Coordinates of C-alpha atoms in Angstrom, one line a residue:
M1 CA 29.1 10.3 8.7
K2 CA 26.2 8.4 7.4
K3 CA 27.0 5.0 6.0
K4 CA 26.6 4.3 2.4
I5 CA 23.4 2.6 1.4
L6 CA 23.4 0.1 -1.4
I7 CA 20.2 0.2 -3.5
M8 CA 19.9 -2.5 -6.1
I9 CA 17.4 -4.2 -8.3
T10 CA 16.3 -7.5 -6.9
T11 CA 17.2 -10.7 -8.5
V12 CA 17.8 -13.7 -6.3
A13 CA 21.4 -13.7 -7.5
M14 CA 21.9 -10.0 -6.6
V15 CA 20.4 -10.5 -3.2
L16 CA 22.7 -13.5 -2.5
A17 CA 25.7 -11.4 -3.6
A18 CA 24.7 -8.5 -1.3
A19 CA 24.3 -10.9 1.6
T20 CA 27.6 -12.6 0.9
G21 CA 29.3 -9.2 0.9
C22 CA 28.0 -8.5 4.4
G23 CA 29.9 -11.5 6.0
S24 CA 30.0 -15.2 6.0
N25 CA 27.8 -15.8 9.1
E26 CA 25.0 -13.3 8.7
A27 CA 22.9 -14.8 11.5
S28 CA 25.5 -13.8 14.0
H29 CA 25.7 -10.2 12.9
T30 CA 23.1 -8.0 14.6
N31 CA 24.4 -4.8 13.0
K32 CA 23.3 -5.8 9.5
L33 CA 19.9 -5.5 7.8
V34 CA 18.6 -6.2 4.4
F35 CA 15.5 -4.0 3.8
V36 CA 13.2 -4.5 0.8
D37 CA 11.1 -1.6 -0.5
W38 CA 9.1 -0.6 -3.6
G39 CA 11.8 1.7 -5.1
G40 CA 11.5 5.0 -6.9
T41 CA 10.6 8.2 -5.0
N42 CA 9.0 6.1 -2.3
T43 CA 12.3 4.5 -1.4
D44 CA 14.2 7.7 -1.9
A45 CA 12.0 9.3 0.8
R46 CA 12.3 6.3 3.0
V47 CA 16.1 6.3 2.9
S48 CA 16.5 9.9 3.8
A49 CA 13.7 10.1 6.3
N50 CA 14.1 6.8 8.1
V51 CA 16.8 4.4 7.0
E52 CA 19.8 6.8 7.4
P53 CA 18.7 7.9 10.9
F54 CA 18.2 4.3 11.9
E55 CA 21.7 3.4 10.7
D56 CA 23.1 6.1 12.9
E57 CA 21.1 5.4 16.0
F58 CA 21.6 1.6 15.9
D59 CA 25.1 1.5 14.3
C60 CA 23.6 -0.8 11.6
D61 CA 24.6 -1.2 8.0
V62 CA 21.4 -1.4 5.9
T63 CA 21.3 -2.8 2.4
V64 CA 18.2 -1.6 0.6
V65 CA 16.8 -3.9 -2.1
T66 CA 14.1 -2.9 -4.6
P67 CA 11.4 -3.6 -5.5
S68 CA 9.3 -5.6 -3.0
D69 CA 8.5 -8.9 -4.6
Y70 CA 6.0 -11.3 -3.1
S71 CA 6.9 -14.2 -5.3
K72 CA 10.6 -13.9 -4.5
L73 CA 9.9 -13.8 -0.7
I74 CA 7.8 -17.0 -1.0
A75 CA 10.4 -18.7 -3.1
M76 CA 13.2 -18.0 -0.7
V77 CA 11.2 -19.2 2.3
E78 CA 10.2 -22.4 0.5
N79 CA 13.7 -23.1 -0.6
G80 CA 15.2 -22.3 2.8
T81 CA 17.3 -19.5 1.3
T82 CA 15.9 -16.4 3.1
E83 CA 18.2 -13.5 2.6
W84 CA 15.8 -10.6 3.4
D85 CA 15.1 -9.3 6.9
V86 CA 12.2 -6.8 6.5
M87 CA 10.0 -6.0 3.6
N88 CA 7.4 -3.3 2.9
C89 CA 4.2 -4.8 1.5
D90 CA 0.4 -4.3 1.4
A91 CA -0.9 -5.2 4.8
Y92 CA -3.6 -7.5 3.4
W93 CA -0.9 -9.5 1.6
G94 CA 1.2 -9.7 4.8
A95 CA -1.8 -11.1 6.6
F96 CA -2.2 -13.7 3.8
A97 CA 1.5 -14.6 3.8
G98 CA 1.6 -14.8 7.6
A99 CA -1.4 -17.2 7.7
N100 CA 0.5 -19.4 5.2
N101 CA 3.7 -19.6 7.3
Y102 CA 5.9 -17.4 5.1
L103 CA 6.5 -14.8 7.8
E104 CA 7.8 -14.4 11.4
P105 CA 5.2 -13.0 13.8
I106 CA 5.9 -9.5 14.9
D107 CA 7.7 -9.5 18.3
Y108 CA 5.5 -7.1 20.2
N109 CA 7.8 -7.3 23.2
V110 CA 10.2 -5.3 21.0
V111 CA 7.8 -3.5 18.7
T112 CA 5.9 -1.5 21.4
E113 CA 4.6 1.4 19.3
K114 CA 0.8 1.6 19.2
I115 CA -0.7 2.3 15.9
D116 CA -4.2 2.0 14.3
P117 CA -5.5 -1.4 15.4
A118 CA -6.7 -2.0 11.8
A119 CA -3.1 -2.1 10.7
Q120 CA -1.4 -3.8 13.7
L121 CA -1.6 -7.5 13.0
E122 CA 0.0 -10.7 14.1
Y123 CA 2.4 -10.8 11.2
V124 CA 2.2 -7.2 10.0
M125 CA 3.0 -3.8 11.5
G126 CA 1.3 -1.0 9.5
A127 CA 3.5 1.5 7.8
E128 CA 2.4 4.3 5.5
V129 CA -1.2 4.6 4.3
Y130 CA -2.5 5.3 0.9
A131 CA -6.1 5.2 -0.4
S132 CA -7.8 4.0 -3.5
V133 CA -9.6 7.2 -4.4
L134 CA -11.8 8.7 -7.0
A135 CA -9.5 10.8 -9.2
Y136 CA -10.3 13.0 -12.2
N137 CA -8.9 15.0 -15.1
T138 CA -8.9 18.7 -14.1
D139 CA -9.2 19.8 -17.7
K140 CA -12.6 18.1 -17.7
Y141 CA -13.8 18.6 -14.1
N142 CA -13.1 20.8 -11.2
A143 CA -13.8 20.2 -7.5
D144 CA -17.4 21.3 -7.9
T145 CA -18.3 19.4 -11.1
A146 CA -16.3 16.2 -10.5
P147 CA -18.0 13.0 -9.3
K148 CA -18.3 13.1 -5.5
N149 CA -18.4 9.3 -4.7
W150 CA -18.4 5.8 -6.2
A151 CA -22.1 6.0 -7.1
D152 CA -21.3 9.1 -9.2
F153 CA -18.3 7.2 -10.7
W154 CA -20.7 4.5 -11.9
D155 CA -23.1 7.0 -13.4
T156 CA -22.2 7.0 -17.1
T157 CA -25.1 9.1 -18.1
K158 CA -24.2 12.1 -15.9
Y159 CA -20.4 11.4 -16.2
P160 CA -19.8 9.8 -19.6
G161 CA -16.4 8.5 -20.7
K162 CA -13.8 6.0 -19.8
R163 CA -12.9 5.0 -16.3
A164 CA -9.5 3.7 -15.3
M165 CA -9.6 0.9 -12.7
W166 CA -7.1 -1.4 -11.0
Q167 CA -6.9 -4.8 -12.7
Y168 CA -7.2 -6.4 -9.3
P169 CA -10.1 -7.2 -7.0
V170 CA -8.9 -5.4 -3.8
T171 CA -10.7 -2.0 -3.5
V172 CA -12.4 -2.5 -6.9
L173 CA -15.0 -4.8 -5.4
E174 CA -15.5 -2.5 -2.4
A175 CA -16.0 0.5 -4.6
A176 CA -18.6 -1.5 -6.6
L177 CA -20.6 -2.3 -3.5
I178 CA -20.4 1.2 -2.2
A179 CA -21.7 2.4 -5.5
D180 CA -24.6 -0.1 -5.2
G181 CA -25.6 1.4 -1.9
V182 CA -23.8 -0.8 0.7
P183 CA -22.8 1.3 3.7
M184 CA -19.1 1.5 4.1
N185 CA -19.2 0.0 7.6
Q186 CA -21.1 -3.0 6.4
L187 CA -18.9 -4.1 3.4
Y188 CA -17.5 -7.3 4.9
P189 CA -17.9 -10.1 4.1
L190 CA -18.1 -8.9 0.5
D191 CA -21.2 -9.8 -1.4
L192 CA -19.3 -11.0 -4.4
D193 CA -22.4 -11.7 -6.6
R194 CA -23.6 -8.2 -6.0
A195 CA -20.2 -6.6 -6.6
F196 CA -19.6 -8.4 -9.9
A197 CA -23.1 -7.5 -11.1
K198 CA -22.4 -3.9 -10.4
L199 CA -19.1 -4.1 -12.2
D200 CA -21.0 -5.5 -15.2
E201 CA -22.8 -2.2 -15.5
I202 CA -19.6 -0.3 -16.5
K203 CA -17.4 -3.1 -17.8
D204 CA -17.3 -1.7 -21.3
D205 CA -16.3 1.7 -20.0
I206 CA -13.3 0.5 -18.0
V207 CA -9.6 0.9 -19.0
W208 CA -7.6 -1.4 -16.8
W209 CA -4.3 -0.5 -15.2
T210 CA -1.7 -2.6 -13.5
E211 CA 1.0 -0.1 -12.3
G212 CA 0.4 2.7 -9.9
A213 CA 1.6 5.5 -12.2
Q214 CA -0.7 4.5 -15.1
P215 CA -4.0 6.1 -13.9
S216 CA -2.5 9.5 -13.6
Q217 CA -1.0 9.1 -17.1
M218 CA -4.4 8.0 -18.5
L219 CA -6.1 11.0 -16.9
S220 CA -3.4 13.4 -18.1
T221 CA -3.6 12.2 -21.7
G222 CA -7.4 12.2 -21.8
E223 CA -7.5 8.4 -22.3
T224 CA -9.8 8.4 -19.3
D225 CA -11.6 11.2 -17.5
L226 CA -12.0 9.4 -14.2
A227 CA -10.0 6.8 -12.3
L228 CA -9.9 4.6 -9.3
A229 CA -6.3 5.4 -8.3
W230 CA -3.8 5.4 -5.5
S231 CA -3.8 8.7 -3.6
G232 CA 0.0 9.1 -3.3
R233 CA 0.5 8.6 -7.0
V234 CA -2.2 11.1 -7.9
L235 CA -0.8 13.7 -5.5
T236 CA 2.8 13.2 -6.8
A237 CA 1.6 13.7 -10.4
K238 CA -0.4 16.8 -9.4
E239 CA 2.7 18.3 -7.8
E240 CA 4.6 17.6 -11.1
G241 CA 2.0 19.6 -13.0
S242 CA -0.3 16.9 -14.4
P243 CA -4.0 17.9 -14.7
V244 CA -5.2 15.5 -12.0
D245 CA -6.9 15.8 -8.6
L246 CA -8.8 13.6 -6.3
T247 CA -11.4 13.4 -3.5
Y248 CA -11.0 11.4 -0.3
N249 CA -14.7 10.8 -0.1
N250 CA -15.4 7.1 -0.1
G251 CA -11.6 6.5 0.1
L252 CA -10.6 2.9 0.7
R253 CA -7.5 3.1 2.9
I254 CA -4.8 0.5 2.4
A255 CA -2.0 0.3 4.9
A256 CA 1.4 -0.8 3.7
G257 CA 3.0 -2.9 6.3
W258 CA 6.3 -4.2 7.6
V259 CA 6.9 -8.0 7.5
V260 CA 9.8 -10.2 8.4
P261 CA 10.3 -13.3 6.2
K262 CA 10.4 -16.7 7.8
N263 CA 14.0 -17.4 9.0
A264 CA 15.2 -13.9 8.3
P265 CA 19.0 -13.9 9.1
N266 CA 18.8 -10.7 11.1
K267 CA 15.4 -11.1 12.7
D268 CA 16.3 -9.3 15.9
M269 CA 17.5 -6.2 14.1
A270 CA 14.4 -6.3 11.8
M271 CA 12.2 -6.0 14.9
K272 CA 14.2 -3.0 16.1
F273 CA 13.9 -1.5 12.7
I274 CA 10.1 -1.9 12.7
E275 CA 9.9 -0.4 16.2
Y276 CA 12.0 2.6 15.0
I277 CA 10.2 3.2 11.8
S278 CA 6.8 3.0 13.5
R279 CA 7.5 5.9 15.9
A280 CA 5.4 9.0 15.4
E281 CA 8.5 11.1 14.5
S282 CA 9.6 8.5 11.9
Q283 CA 6.2 8.4 10.2
A284 CA 5.8 12.2 10.2
A285 CA 9.3 12.6 8.7
F286 CA 8.3 10.2 5.9
S287 CA 5.0 12.0 5.2
E288 CA 6.9 15.3 4.9
K289 CA 9.0 13.7 2.1
I290 CA 6.2 12.1 0.2
P291 CA 2.4 12.4 0.4
Y292 CA 1.4 9.2 2.2
G293 CA -0.5 9.0 5.4
S294 CA 0.5 7.5 8.7
T295 CA -0.7 4.6 10.9
N296 CA 0.5 6.2 14.1
A297 CA -2.1 8.7 15.2
D298 CA 0.5 10.7 17.2
A299 CA 2.3 11.3 13.9
T300 CA -0.5 13.6 12.7
D301 CA 0.0 15.8 15.7
L302 CA 3.5 16.6 14.4
M303 CA 2.2 17.6 10.9
S304 CA 0.9 20.9 9.7
E305 CA -2.8 21.3 8.9
E306 CA -1.8 21.8 5.3
L307 CA 0.0 18.4 5.2
K308 CA -2.9 16.6 7.0
Q309 CA -5.4 18.0 4.5
K310 CA -3.2 17.0 1.6
I311 CA -2.8 13.4 2.7
G312 CA -6.4 12.9 3.7
Q313 CA -5.9 12.8 7.5
T314 CA -8.0 15.6 8.9
D315 CA -10.8 14.4 11.1
E316 CA -13.4 15.3 8.5
Q317 CA -11.6 13.4 5.7
M318 CA -11.0 10.3 7.9
A319 CA -14.7 10.2 8.7
E320 CA -15.4 9.6 5.0
Q321 CA -12.9 6.8 4.5
I322 CA -12.6 3.2 5.7
Y323 CA -9.7 0.7 6.0
I324 CA -10.0 -2.4 3.9
D325 CA -10.4 -5.5 6.0
N326 CA -7.0 -7.2 5.9
E327 CA -8.2 -10.3 7.6
Y328 CA -10.9 -10.8 5.0
W329 CA -8.5 -10.5 2.2
A330 CA -6.0 -12.8 3.9
E331 CA -8.6 -15.5 4.0
H332 CA -10.2 -15.0 0.6
L333 CA -7.6 -13.4 -1.6
T334 CA -6.8 -16.5 -3.7
E335 CA -10.4 -17.5 -4.5
V336 CA -11.6 -13.9 -5.2
E337 CA -8.6 -13.2 -7.4
E338 CA -9.4 -16.4 -9.4
R339 CA -13.0 -15.3 -9.8
F340 CA -12.0 -11.8 -10.8
N341 CA -9.6 -13.0 -13.4
A342 CA -12.3 -15.3 -14.9
W343 CA -14.7 -12.4 -15.0
L344 CA -12.2 -10.2 -16.8
V345 CA -12.2 -12.6 -19.8
Q346 CA -16.0 -13.3 -20.0

C-alpha cells in the first residue's frame, strides 16, 4: 500500500506545521523527506511517476510542498530554520544559490547517475528539461507558414502582429542575439548592448508574460500571434485543444534541477532521492506522464520515437537547440536582471 502523500500550499507556517507533524527530532529520521515542487500537473505527474515508487523502495514518508519558492528557501537558510530537504528549481538559479551559500553541494558519492554535463553541477543535479521555443497560433499559421527561427520572430514586416515574451532576461536575451546573427554556440558571454539594441526593434510589439500558462492563453485568444514560450506548457495546451504549436528550431533548453537547501534536516535522504529520480527509468516514467525532456541520455532509449519527437529529443531536434549557460547566469543574474528591469520602463 503506497503511503499517503500530503500536498500543501507553501507558507512558512504550513511547512513548519508539516515538519512538526513528522516528529520532534527531524534530523535523526532518515525515513522522512520534505520535497518541494512547482505544483499543478507537473507535481501530479511527479508524484505518480517518481515520488510514490521512491516511497516504496526506500520506506520513506514524503511530504510534498508546492510551489517551489526561491525567496522562502533563502529566508529559511538565512534564519536558520530550514525545513525543506530537496527542491525543484531552474538549474541556473540553483547555480546562483549554491554560489551564494544557500545550498548543500550534491554528494556525488551517493548521486552516481551520469547525466548531461551541462546540467550536472556542483550544487544542482539536472532534472527535467524544457525549452524556450517559438510558438504560434495555428489559426494564423501552420508548420509551413509559421516563423522558423528567432530571426523570423523579429521580422515584423513578414510576420506582423504582437509577440508574447517572458518578462525576464533569461532566454529572451539569447533569442535576441540569435535573431541578430550570433551563432548559438557563441552566445556566451552575452553581448548585452547588442541584445538590448535588438530588443529595442520590437519593444512596441511585445506583450509580456510572467506565468508559464499565459503565452498559450495569449495565442489562443488572438492577443498575440507568436510567442516565446515554454515547450511543456505549449504542448499541454495543444493536447487540451488550444490552437497552438511550436518549433524546436533555435530552442533554448533549460534544465530544471534538484537542489538541497543548506542545513536540510534530512540531507542524506535527499541525496538518495536525487539519485533515484535521476535514473533513466525514473526520468522516462516522468516524460510519459507529462511532455518534458530528460537530462539522462539513457532515458531517451526507453521512450518511443513518437514521444522523443514530441518533447524535442530526437537527434535532429537536439542539433537545433542549445542549453543555456547555467554558470554564466549564476554569475551575472542579479546585474542583468537589474538592467533588464530598467530597460522595461524606459
